[in-house]
């Protein structure tokens, strides 16, 4: 078996550089989110502010549901009808771009940042 | 001739069993990607071992067989789609570079690891219809590099021990 080749190291180097660049960009644009967007079947279902603590349930067509709570700006899934409950086991989200995904129910919670909210206000 | 055939069947069975164990271990390891069903791709060890010992076609059938078996045991239909996309893409890339002189065995394994995760995330984008999921790609690329390297080292060790069976 041949040992490592130069091309292997070039490949790893390129991938690591790409990722470092991406993480740096993320870190620079990271901010506490201002709203959570609730998506179902790829469409926007509702938008909630993170400023108010609340418990909210998303209901699907065939009796499926996902319940999440907002506490101190953190969104956390607390109950769901899906068989795997993987969405409930996920940690709470707080920063912009963070998501909680429930695949069986096709529900996504996505935190959106303050700067996007400000653009909306200007547009309105 | 007959003995060679038996050896191939034995290797097949051995690799399917190994895939099962790896898939079980994989289910115990959490990864920082909030998309249910996305896996590290440890079972790629079996696919690359099959690729270099049994052949390209045999590696493909083994890959599909293990995904179906494992999905029915540990997963769900929605997570099977990710495994299939990741498994097929990484098999294709590894088969493509296997006979080339560009990358070593470990390099081919790293490519397999990377494209396993690229396949999974692209499928996730289509399944949940949300392009923002690509945001988790860097985590998966880095884990692909590390898993691929680890698999490459382990695979080389397994191949060395299996050598007398298929030659
Ligand atoms: Zn769920």
mmCIF file of C-alpha atoms and ligand atoms in Angstrom:
data_model
loop_
_atom_site.group_PDB
_atom_site.id
_atom_site.type_symbol
_atom_site.label_atom_id
_atom_site.label_comp_id
_atom_site.label_asym_id
_atom_site.label_seq_id
_atom_site.Cartn_x
_atom_site.Cartn_y
_atom_site.Cartn_z
ATOM 1 C CA UNK A 1 0.000 0.000 0.000
ATOM 2 C CA UNK A 2 1.371 3.390 -1.065
ATOM 3 C CA UNK A 3 1.777 6.090 1.548
ATOM 4 C CA UNK A 4 0.220 9.558 1.286
ATOM 5 C CA UNK A 5 0.709 11.403 -1.974
ATOM 6 C CA UNK A 6 1.264 15.125 -2.471
ATOM 7 C CA UNK A 7 -2.209 15.448 -4.030
ATOM 8 C CA UNK A 8 -3.822 14.052 -0.866
ATOM 9 C CA UNK A 9 -2.315 16.872 1.161
ATOM 10 C CA UNK A 10 -3.322 19.480 -1.437
ATOM 11 C CA UNK A 11 -6.891 18.167 -1.316
ATOM 12 C CA UNK A 12 -7.028 18.321 2.493
ATOM 13 C CA UNK A 13 -5.388 21.769 2.468
ATOM 14 C CA UNK A 14 -7.941 23.212 0.036
ATOM 15 C CA UNK A 15 -10.889 21.793 1.990
ATOM 16 C CA UNK A 16 -9.555 23.100 5.315
ATOM 17 C CA UNK A 17 -8.881 26.574 3.850
ATOM 18 C CA UNK A 18 -12.406 26.716 2.392
ATOM 19 C CA UNK A 19 -13.895 25.773 5.747
ATOM 20 C CA UNK A 20 -11.765 28.216 7.732
ATOM 21 C CA UNK A 21 -12.876 30.973 5.348
ATOM 22 C CA UNK A 22 -16.487 29.942 5.740
ATOM 23 C CA UNK A 23 -16.306 29.749 9.559
ATOM 24 C CA UNK A 24 -14.592 33.162 9.698
ATOM 25 C CA UNK A 25 -17.341 34.651 7.534
ATOM 26 C CA UNK A 26 -20.008 33.050 9.739
ATOM 27 C CA UNK A 27 -18.389 34.297 12.932
ATOM 28 C CA UNK A 28 -18.231 37.845 11.553
ATOM 29 C CA UNK A 29 -21.873 37.868 10.470
ATOM 30 C CA UNK A 30 -23.147 36.004 13.540
ATOM 31 C CA UNK A 31 -25.670 37.919 15.628
ATOM 32 C CA UNK A 32 -28.454 37.129 18.046
ATOM 33 C CA UNK A 33 -31.568 36.578 15.958
ATOM 34 C CA UNK A 34 -34.624 38.776 16.184
ATOM 35 C CA UNK A 35 -37.327 36.496 14.764
ATOM 36 C CA UNK A 36 -38.028 32.853 14.099
ATOM 37 C CA UNK A 37 -39.502 31.798 10.771
ATOM 38 C CA UNK A 38 -41.682 28.711 10.807
ATOM 39 C CA UNK A 39 -41.628 26.846 7.483
ATOM 40 C CA UNK A 40 -43.810 23.927 6.493
ATOM 41 C CA UNK A 41 -43.542 22.004 3.196
ATOM 42 C CA UNK A 42 -41.076 24.633 2.011
ATOM 43 C CA UNK A 43 -43.476 27.535 2.548
ATOM 44 C CA UNK A 44 -43.515 30.229 5.235
ATOM 45 C CA UNK A 45 -46.114 29.256 7.841
ATOM 46 C CA UNK A 46 -45.625 32.005 10.418
ATOM 47 C CA UNK A 47 -43.065 34.455 11.816
ATOM 48 C CA UNK A 48 -42.641 35.109 15.544
ATOM 49 C CA UNK A 49 -40.541 37.620 17.432
ATOM 50 C CA UNK A 50 -37.935 36.277 19.846
ATOM 51 C CA UNK A 51 -38.600 39.174 22.229
ATOM 52 C CA UNK A 52 -41.730 37.564 23.693
ATOM 53 C CA UNK A 53 -41.712 34.232 25.519
ATOM 54 C CA UNK A 54 -44.364 31.924 24.144
ATOM 55 C CA UNK A 55 -45.349 28.333 23.338
ATOM 56 C CA UNK A 56 -46.482 27.702 19.754
ATOM 57 C CA UNK A 57 -47.840 24.690 17.892
ATOM 58 C CA UNK A 58 -47.518 24.112 14.148
ATOM 59 C CA UNK A 59 -50.288 21.872 12.828
ATOM 60 C CA UNK A 60 -49.960 19.831 9.634
ATOM 61 C CA UNK A 61 -52.739 18.608 7.322
ATOM 62 C CA UNK A 62 -52.774 14.989 8.468
ATOM 63 C CA UNK A 63 -52.899 15.655 12.210
ATOM 64 C CA UNK A 64 -49.147 16.090 12.607
ATOM 65 C CA UNK A 65 -47.892 18.770 14.977
ATOM 66 C CA UNK A 66 -44.705 20.381 16.295
ATOM 67 C CA UNK A 67 -44.683 22.423 19.491
ATOM 68 C CA UNK A 68 -41.838 24.799 20.322
ATOM 69 C CA UNK A 69 -41.237 27.421 22.982
ATOM 70 C CA UNK A 70 -39.435 30.751 22.969
ATOM 71 C CA UNK A 71 -37.690 31.635 26.249
ATOM 72 C CA UNK A 72 -35.221 34.517 26.583
ATOM 73 C CA UNK A 73 -34.689 34.603 22.818
ATOM 74 C CA UNK A 74 -33.978 30.858 22.564
ATOM 75 C CA UNK A 75 -36.189 28.646 20.373
ATOM 76 C CA UNK A 76 -36.533 25.021 21.458
ATOM 77 C CA UNK A 77 -38.733 22.197 20.165
ATOM 78 C CA UNK A 78 -40.548 20.633 23.123
ATOM 79 C CA UNK A 79 -43.000 18.181 21.518
ATOM 80 C CA UNK A 80 -43.757 16.669 18.112
ATOM 81 C CA UNK A 81 -45.872 13.958 16.512
ATOM 82 C CA UNK A 82 -42.996 12.608 14.395
ATOM 83 C CA UNK A 83 -41.867 9.040 15.119
ATOM 84 C CA UNK A 84 -38.141 9.785 15.510
ATOM 85 C CA UNK A 85 -38.376 12.847 17.857
ATOM 86 C CA UNK A 86 -34.993 13.975 16.541
ATOM 87 C CA UNK A 87 -36.236 17.578 16.334
ATOM 88 C CA UNK A 88 -37.180 17.516 20.044
ATOM 89 C CA UNK A 89 -33.722 16.215 20.954
ATOM 90 C CA UNK A 90 -31.982 19.074 19.156
ATOM 91 C CA UNK A 91 -30.546 21.870 21.259
ATOM 92 C CA UNK A 92 -32.233 25.271 21.386
ATOM 93 C CA UNK A 93 -31.302 27.873 18.762
ATOM 94 C CA UNK A 94 -30.586 31.567 19.226
ATOM 95 C CA UNK A 95 -28.285 32.957 16.494
ATOM 96 C CA UNK A 96 -29.263 33.965 12.966
ATOM 97 C CA UNK A 97 -29.241 31.163 10.341
ATOM 98 C CA UNK A 98 -29.589 28.435 12.993
ATOM 99 C CA UNK A 99 -32.294 25.879 12.274
ATOM 100 C CA UNK A 100 -34.256 23.048 13.842
ATOM 101 C CA UNK A 101 -35.469 20.551 11.269
ATOM 102 C CA UNK A 102 -38.244 17.969 11.586
ATOM 103 C CA UNK A 103 -37.933 15.814 8.500
ATOM 104 C CA UNK A 104 -41.011 13.574 8.894
ATOM 105 C CA UNK A 105 -43.324 16.576 9.357
ATOM 106 C CA UNK A 106 -41.354 18.770 6.920
ATOM 107 C CA UNK A 107 -41.192 21.572 9.485
ATOM 108 C CA UNK A 108 -38.230 23.945 9.808
ATOM 109 C CA UNK A 109 -37.670 26.615 12.439
ATOM 110 C CA UNK A 110 -35.113 29.179 11.346
ATOM 111 C CA UNK A 111 -33.808 32.110 13.351
ATOM 112 C CA UNK A 112 -33.339 35.221 11.233
ATOM 113 C CA UNK A 113 -31.076 38.083 12.187
ATOM 114 C CA UNK A 114 -31.755 41.622 13.279
ATOM 115 C CA UNK A 115 -30.204 43.172 10.157
ATOM 116 C CA UNK A 116 -32.637 41.335 7.895
ATOM 117 C CA UNK A 117 -35.486 42.593 10.059
ATOM 118 C CA UNK A 118 -34.298 46.177 9.639
ATOM 119 C CA UNK A 119 -34.239 45.765 5.848
ATOM 120 C CA UNK A 120 -37.863 44.640 6.047
ATOM 121 C CA UNK A 121 -38.829 47.732 8.033
ATOM 122 C CA UNK A 122 -37.194 49.997 5.446
ATOM 123 C CA UNK A 123 -38.893 48.097 2.622
ATOM 124 C CA UNK A 124 -42.253 48.556 4.311
ATOM 125 C CA UNK B 1 -11.557 -21.976 -8.273
ATOM 126 C CA UNK B 2 -14.294 -23.167 -5.877
ATOM 127 C CA UNK B 3 -12.255 -21.997 -2.909
ATOM 128 C CA UNK B 4 -11.874 -18.530 -4.411
ATOM 129 C CA UNK B 5 -15.643 -18.238 -4.744
ATOM 130 C CA UNK B 6 -16.150 -19.260 -1.127
ATOM 131 C CA UNK B 7 -13.578 -16.705 -0.063
ATOM 132 C CA UNK B 8 -15.417 -13.961 -1.926
ATOM 133 C CA UNK B 9 -18.725 -14.905 -0.307
ATOM 134 C CA UNK B 10 -17.037 -14.978 3.102
ATOM 135 C CA UNK B 11 -15.554 -11.532 2.514
ATOM 136 C CA UNK B 12 -19.006 -10.265 1.490
ATOM 137 C CA UNK B 13 -20.612 -11.577 4.663
ATOM 138 C CA UNK B 14 -17.787 -10.236 6.795
ATOM 139 C CA UNK B 15 -18.145 -6.774 5.298
ATOM 140 C CA UNK B 16 -21.945 -6.673 5.702
ATOM 141 C CA UNK B 17 -21.536 -7.595 9.369
ATOM 142 C CA UNK B 18 -18.868 -4.922 9.801
ATOM 143 C CA UNK B 19 -21.162 -2.358 8.139
ATOM 144 C CA UNK B 20 -23.862 -3.194 10.664
ATOM 145 C CA UNK B 21 -21.583 -2.639 13.631
ATOM 146 C CA UNK B 22 -20.251 0.622 12.193
ATOM 147 C CA UNK B 23 -23.766 1.908 11.508
ATOM 148 C CA UNK B 24 -24.721 1.126 15.088
ATOM 149 C CA UNK B 25 -21.696 3.000 16.483
ATOM 150 C CA UNK B 26 -22.435 5.876 14.113
ATOM 151 C CA UNK B 27 -25.933 6.243 15.541
ATOM 152 C CA UNK B 28 -24.426 6.837 18.992
ATOM 153 C CA UNK B 29 -22.213 9.721 17.862
ATOM 154 C CA UNK B 30 -23.953 13.108 17.750
ATOM 155 C CA UNK B 31 -22.847 15.566 15.060
ATOM 156 C CA UNK B 32 -23.424 19.341 15.238
ATOM 157 C CA UNK B 33 -25.793 19.399 12.277
ATOM 158 C CA UNK B 34 -29.490 19.793 13.070
ATOM 159 C CA UNK B 35 -30.648 17.692 10.146
ATOM 160 C CA UNK B 36 -31.966 14.328 11.344
ATOM 161 C CA UNK B 37 -30.500 11.384 9.499
ATOM 162 C CA UNK B 38 -27.180 12.915 8.504
ATOM 163 C CA UNK B 39 -24.441 10.431 9.318
ATOM 164 C CA UNK B 40 -20.671 10.533 9.720
ATOM 165 C CA UNK B 41 -20.213 7.892 7.029
ATOM 166 C CA UNK B 42 -18.205 5.333 8.991
ATOM 167 C CA UNK B 43 -19.690 2.499 6.953
ATOM 168 C CA UNK B 44 -17.690 3.846 4.024
ATOM 169 C CA UNK B 45 -14.914 1.705 5.485
ATOM 170 C CA UNK B 46 -16.754 -1.334 4.187
ATOM 171 C CA UNK B 47 -17.358 0.169 0.756
ATOM 172 C CA UNK B 48 -13.731 1.150 0.182
ATOM 173 C CA UNK B 49 -12.537 -2.234 1.440
ATOM 174 C CA UNK B 50 -14.901 -3.954 -1.009
ATOM 175 C CA UNK B 51 -13.800 -1.614 -3.779
ATOM 176 C CA UNK B 52 -10.157 -2.638 -3.411
ATOM 177 C CA UNK B 53 -10.727 -6.318 -2.632
ATOM 178 C CA UNK B 54 -13.850 -7.495 -4.469
ATOM 179 C CA UNK B 55 -14.311 -4.913 -7.234
ATOM 180 C CA UNK B 56 -16.242 -1.818 -8.296
ATOM 181 C CA UNK B 57 -19.601 -3.528 -9.015
ATOM 182 C CA UNK B 58 -19.374 -5.617 -5.843
ATOM 183 C CA UNK B 59 -18.707 -2.463 -3.790
ATOM 184 C CA UNK B 60 -21.833 -0.854 -5.243
ATOM 185 C CA UNK B 61 -24.109 -3.793 -4.480
ATOM 186 C CA UNK B 62 -22.626 -4.047 -0.987
ATOM 187 C CA UNK B 63 -23.187 -0.321 -0.442
ATOM 188 C CA UNK B 64 -26.844 -0.494 -1.506
ATOM 189 C CA UNK B 65 -27.437 -3.716 0.429
ATOM 190 C CA UNK B 66 -26.050 -2.297 3.665
ATOM 191 C CA UNK B 67 -28.018 0.964 3.299
ATOM 192 C CA UNK B 68 -31.296 -0.934 2.873
ATOM 193 C CA UNK B 69 -30.556 -3.324 5.757
ATOM 194 C CA UNK B 70 -29.337 -0.618 8.110
ATOM 195 C CA UNK B 71 -32.166 1.803 7.257
ATOM 196 C CA UNK B 72 -34.756 -0.841 8.104
ATOM 197 C CA UNK B 73 -32.972 -1.666 11.353
ATOM 198 C CA UNK B 74 -31.978 1.745 12.743
ATOM 199 C CA UNK B 75 -33.368 4.425 10.432
ATOM 200 C CA UNK B 76 -36.528 5.595 8.748
ATOM 201 C CA UNK B 77 -37.538 6.041 5.086
ATOM 202 C CA UNK B 78 -36.614 9.730 5.119
ATOM 203 C CA UNK B 79 -33.108 9.068 6.444
ATOM 204 C CA UNK B 80 -32.600 6.240 3.941
ATOM 205 C CA UNK B 81 -32.685 8.804 1.142
ATOM 206 C CA UNK B 82 -29.692 10.650 2.649
ATOM 207 C CA UNK B 83 -27.747 7.439 3.074
ATOM 208 C CA UNK B 84 -28.449 6.429 -0.522
ATOM 209 C CA UNK B 85 -27.413 9.787 -1.966
ATOM 210 C CA UNK B 86 -24.287 9.951 0.181
ATOM 211 C CA UNK B 87 -23.425 6.312 -0.403
ATOM 212 C CA UNK B 88 -23.841 6.419 -4.189
ATOM 213 C CA UNK B 89 -21.950 9.683 -4.637
ATOM 214 C CA UNK B 90 -19.006 8.564 -2.502
ATOM 215 C CA UNK B 91 -18.915 5.152 -4.229
ATOM 216 C CA UNK B 92 -18.886 6.885 -7.644
ATOM 217 C CA UNK B 93 -16.080 9.259 -6.708
ATOM 218 C CA UNK B 94 -13.971 6.503 -5.116
ATOM 219 C CA UNK B 95 -14.499 4.189 -8.101
ATOM 220 C CA UNK B 96 -13.491 7.041 -10.418
ATOM 221 C CA UNK B 97 -10.212 7.772 -8.626
ATOM 222 C CA UNK B 98 -9.370 4.215 -7.589
ATOM 223 C CA UNK B 99 -7.325 3.338 -10.657
ATOM 224 C CA UNK B 100 -5.966 6.828 -11.233
ATOM 225 C CA UNK B 101 -2.525 7.874 -10.026
ATOM 226 C CA UNK B 102 -3.741 11.183 -8.588
ATOM 227 C CA UNK B 103 -4.511 10.075 -5.023
ATOM 228 C CA UNK B 104 -3.284 7.384 -2.628
ATOM 229 C CA UNK B 105 -5.633 4.903 -0.926
ATOM 230 C CA UNK B 106 -6.076 7.293 1.998
ATOM 231 C CA UNK B 107 -6.648 10.169 -0.462
ATOM 232 C CA UNK B 108 -9.380 8.204 -2.253
ATOM 233 C CA UNK B 109 -10.944 7.456 1.134
ATOM 234 C CA UNK B 110 -10.904 11.168 2.048
ATOM 235 C CA UNK B 111 -12.599 11.983 -1.276
ATOM 236 C CA UNK B 112 -15.213 9.362 -0.453
ATOM 237 C CA UNK B 113 -15.781 10.904 2.981
ATOM 238 C CA UNK B 114 -16.156 14.405 1.558
ATOM 239 C CA UNK B 115 -18.564 13.435 -1.213
ATOM 240 C CA UNK B 116 -20.583 11.210 1.111
ATOM 241 C CA UNK B 117 -21.418 14.345 3.071
ATOM 242 C CA UNK B 118 -21.900 16.557 0.012
ATOM 243 C CA UNK B 119 -24.453 14.023 -1.266
ATOM 244 C CA UNK B 120 -26.285 14.024 2.067
ATOM 245 C CA UNK B 121 -26.519 17.801 2.366
ATOM 246 C CA UNK B 122 -27.651 18.276 -1.252
ATOM 247 C CA UNK B 123 -30.415 15.713 -0.677
ATOM 248 C CA UNK B 124 -31.397 17.502 2.533
ATOM 249 C CA UNK B 125 -31.728 20.778 0.599
ATOM 250 C CA UNK B 126 -34.235 19.116 -1.754
ATOM 251 C CA UNK B 127 -36.104 17.178 0.939
ATOM 252 C CA UNK B 128 -36.753 20.110 3.270
ATOM 253 C CA UNK B 129 -36.831 22.638 0.387
ATOM 254 C CA UNK B 130 -34.533 25.052 2.171
ATOM 255 C CA UNK B 131 -31.277 26.182 0.581
ATOM 256 C CA UNK B 132 -30.016 27.645 3.902
ATOM 257 C CA UNK B 133 -29.146 24.126 5.048
ATOM 258 C CA UNK B 134 -25.996 24.442 2.912
ATOM 259 C CA UNK B 135 -24.880 26.600 5.844
ATOM 260 C CA UNK B 136 -23.901 23.349 7.641
ATOM 261 C CA UNK B 137 -21.690 22.155 4.797
ATOM 262 C CA UNK B 138 -18.357 23.258 6.398
ATOM 263 C CA UNK B 139 -18.982 21.047 9.450
ATOM 264 C CA UNK B 140 -19.691 18.156 7.145
ATOM 265 C CA UNK B 141 -16.668 18.828 4.917
ATOM 266 C CA UNK B 142 -14.305 18.804 7.889
ATOM 267 C CA UNK B 143 -15.895 15.699 9.375
ATOM 268 C CA UNK B 144 -15.671 14.129 5.899
ATOM 269 C CA UNK B 145 -11.915 14.766 5.789
ATOM 270 C CA UNK B 146 -11.343 13.274 9.247
ATOM 271 C CA UNK B 147 -13.672 10.314 8.826
ATOM 272 C CA UNK B 148 -12.168 9.663 5.380
ATOM 273 C CA UNK B 149 -8.612 9.737 6.721
ATOM 274 C CA UNK B 150 -9.485 7.418 9.622
ATOM 275 C CA UNK B 151 -11.285 5.032 7.279
ATOM 276 C CA UNK B 152 -8.315 5.098 4.908
ATOM 277 C CA UNK B 153 -5.913 4.038 7.675
ATOM 278 C CA UNK B 154 -8.259 1.340 9.014
ATOM 279 C CA UNK B 155 -9.109 0.143 5.497
ATOM 280 C CA UNK B 156 -5.429 -0.335 4.640
ATOM 281 C CA UNK B 157 -5.069 -2.507 7.764
ATOM 282 C CA UNK B 158 -8.120 -4.618 6.903
ATOM 283 C CA UNK B 159 -7.012 -5.081 3.277
ATOM 284 C CA UNK B 160 -3.610 -6.272 4.415
ATOM 285 C CA UNK B 161 -5.269 -8.998 6.493
ATOM 286 C CA UNK B 162 -7.803 -9.944 3.806
ATOM 287 C CA UNK B 163 -5.202 -10.126 1.048
ATOM 288 C CA UNK B 164 -4.658 -13.878 1.156
ATOM 289 C CA UNK B 165 -8.422 -14.438 0.725
ATOM 290 C CA UNK B 166 -8.875 -12.896 -2.686
ATOM 291 C CA UNK B 167 -5.500 -13.214 -4.358
HETATM 292 ZN ZN1 LIG C 1 -39.525 15.698 14.394
#
